[in-house]
Tab-separated table of C-alpha atoms in Angstrom:
chain	number	residue	atom	x	y	z
A	1	MET	CA	-9.580	59.459	67.568
A	2	VAL	CA	-10.787	59.939	71.144
A	3	ASP	CA	-8.095	59.486	73.783
A	4	ILE	CA	-8.378	56.999	76.656
A	5	ALA	CA	-8.642	59.665	79.370
A	6	THR	CA	-11.609	61.238	77.562
A	7	LEU	CA	-13.304	57.850	77.142
A	8	LEU	CA	-12.917	57.189	80.879
A	9	GLU	CA	-14.347	60.587	81.830
A	10	ARG	CA	-17.270	60.344	79.392
A	11	ASN	CA	-18.082	56.840	80.642
A	12	LEU	CA	-18.058	57.977	84.281
A	13	GLN	CA	-20.132	61.133	83.788
A	14	GLY	CA	-22.057	60.539	80.556
A	15	ILE	CA	-23.035	56.909	81.147
A	16	PHE	CA	-23.052	56.085	84.866
A	17	GLY	CA	-23.478	59.654	86.101
A	18	GLU	CA	-26.239	60.548	83.633
A	19	GLY	CA	-29.869	60.319	84.743
A	20	ASP	CA	-31.434	60.966	81.332
A	21	GLU	CA	-31.663	57.741	79.316
A	22	ALA	CA	-31.718	59.519	75.940
A	23	LEU	CA	-28.512	61.413	76.764
A	24	ARG	CA	-26.926	58.237	78.150
A	25	ARG	CA	-27.807	56.403	74.919
A	26	THR	CA	-26.319	59.198	72.772
A	27	VAL	CA	-23.033	59.095	74.679
A	28	ALA	CA	-22.971	55.275	74.514
A	29	GLU	CA	-23.287	55.391	70.720
A	30	GLU	CA	-20.279	57.711	70.607
A	31	ILE	CA	-17.945	55.906	73.034
A	32	PHE	CA	-18.842	52.178	73.022
A	33	HIS	CA	-18.445	49.567	70.337
A	34	GLU	CA	-21.761	47.869	69.521
A	35	ASP	CA	-20.404	44.614	71.023
A	36	ALA	CA	-18.771	46.199	74.099
A	37	VAL	CA	-18.806	44.293	77.375
A	38	PHE	CA	-19.210	45.642	80.930
A	39	VAL	CA	-18.056	43.441	83.798
A	40	GLU	CA	-18.785	44.332	87.419
A	41	PRO	CA	-18.965	42.300	90.643
A	42	HIS	CA	-22.643	41.418	90.158
A	43	GLY	CA	-22.678	40.499	86.487
A	44	THR	CA	-21.493	40.759	82.921
A	45	TYR	CA	-23.424	42.800	80.374
A	46	ARG	CA	-22.850	42.454	76.635
A	47	GLY	CA	-23.636	45.019	73.983
A	48	ARG	CA	-24.157	48.753	73.990
A	49	GLU	CA	-27.900	48.492	74.671
A	50	GLU	CA	-27.403	46.263	77.710
A	51	ILE	CA	-24.734	48.594	79.105
A	52	VAL	CA	-27.091	51.560	78.737
A	53	ARG	CA	-29.850	49.581	80.472
A	54	ILE	CA	-27.751	48.470	83.461
A	55	ALA	CA	-26.248	51.963	83.841
A	56	GLY	CA	-29.820	53.248	84.195
A	57	VAL	CA	-30.610	50.609	86.814
A	58	ILE	CA	-27.471	51.545	88.781
A	59	ARG	CA	-28.221	55.268	88.444
A	60	ALA	CA	-31.803	54.786	89.678
A	61	MET	CA	-30.523	53.270	92.945
A	62	HIS	CA	-28.876	56.587	93.912
A	63	PRO	CA	-30.164	59.281	91.537
A	64	GLU	CA	-28.633	62.130	93.543
A	65	PHE	CA	-25.110	60.664	93.663
A	66	LYS	CA	-22.285	62.354	91.771
A	67	TYR	CA	-19.085	60.679	90.581
A	68	THR	CA	-15.789	62.438	91.261
A	69	PRO	CA	-12.406	61.262	89.924
A	70	ILE	CA	-9.824	61.128	92.718
A	71	ALA	CA	-6.782	60.792	90.476
A	72	PRO	CA	-5.985	61.556	86.848
A	73	ALA	CA	-6.710	58.794	84.349
A	74	GLU	CA	-3.838	56.368	83.861
A	75	VAL	CA	-3.288	55.325	80.242
A	76	LEU	CA	-1.393	52.389	78.714
A	77	HIS	CA	-0.373	52.879	75.077
A	78	GLU	CA	-3.725	54.419	74.088
A	79	GLU	CA	-5.194	50.922	74.315
A	80	ALA	CA	-6.231	50.724	77.965
A	81	GLY	CA	-6.655	52.882	81.013
A	82	ARG	CA	-8.109	53.220	84.458
A	83	MET	CA	-9.757	55.904	86.534
A	84	ARG	CA	-10.240	55.873	90.303
A	85	TRP	CA	-13.324	57.663	91.623
A	86	VAL	CA	-15.662	58.172	94.566
A	87	SER	CA	-19.418	58.624	94.596
A	88	GLY	CA	-21.974	60.036	96.965
A	89	SER	CA	-24.398	62.849	97.678
A	90	PRO	CA	-23.138	66.368	96.940
A	91	GLY	CA	-21.823	68.116	100.049
A	92	LYS	CA	-21.396	64.859	101.967
A	93	ALA	CA	-18.534	62.412	102.432
A	94	PRO	CA	-18.199	59.852	99.626
A	95	SER	CA	-20.322	56.713	100.068
A	96	TYR	CA	-18.187	54.355	98.002
A	97	ALA	CA	-15.129	54.211	95.782
A	98	GLY	CA	-14.272	52.361	92.620
A	99	THR	CA	-11.943	51.972	89.691
A	100	ASP	CA	-12.989	51.731	86.054
A	101	PHE	CA	-10.595	49.881	83.757
A	102	ILE	CA	-11.204	50.049	80.010
A	103	VAL	CA	-9.819	48.419	76.898
A	104	ALA	CA	-10.254	50.474	73.740
A	105	ARG	CA	-10.300	49.547	70.085
A	106	ASP	CA	-10.311	52.119	67.286
A	107	GLY	CA	-11.046	54.999	69.658
A	108	ARG	CA	-14.035	53.396	71.394
A	109	ILE	CA	-14.509	51.290	74.508
A	110	ALA	CA	-14.482	47.572	73.747
A	111	ALA	CA	-14.561	46.442	77.391
A	112	ILE	CA	-14.997	48.063	80.779
A	113	TYR	CA	-14.290	46.438	84.120
A	114	LEU	CA	-15.561	47.963	87.375
A	115	PHE	CA	-13.786	47.238	90.647
A	116	PHE	CA	-15.263	48.473	93.915
A	117	ASP	CA	-12.462	49.721	96.148
A	118	GLY	CA	-14.158	49.460	99.520
A	119	GLN	CA	-14.926	52.371	101.769
A	120	PRO	CA	-13.388	55.708	100.806
A	121	ASP	CA	-10.756	57.278	102.988
A	122	PRO	CA	-12.657	58.935	105.892
A	123	THR	CA	-10.599	62.106	105.353
A	124	SER	CA	-11.794	62.405	101.720
A	125	PRO	CA	-13.256	65.796	100.917
A	126	PRO	CA	-17.030	66.055	100.410
A	127	ILE	CA	-18.498	65.346	96.973
A	128	PRO	CA	-18.693	68.645	95.041
A	129	ALA	CA	-22.124	70.060	94.259
């Protein structure tokens, strides 16, 4: 069974940080339930295919951006967890920050909730290359 921290990291890098749709789809098949739901401030997306699609739309808005966790994943009873992160262009200050919160079932993501955390701390280190 995949642990919550690994699911959070693979979602951040392999789904929302991945520019290649085929690779994104492969990761989604491994970490999401078929009926998973993704909720973010602008909408709710149901099903693995729709999550892959909207992740591609989001990625296309800033294809050069990298996601960097700013704290270790926090896990509740191997059923839920959250990861705080920043995103931006490599070598520059982060452009925005967020928190992913997931609920898992049988070692896969059943639901993911994205919260934008406002502007990153101006003293945050640059995004790694």
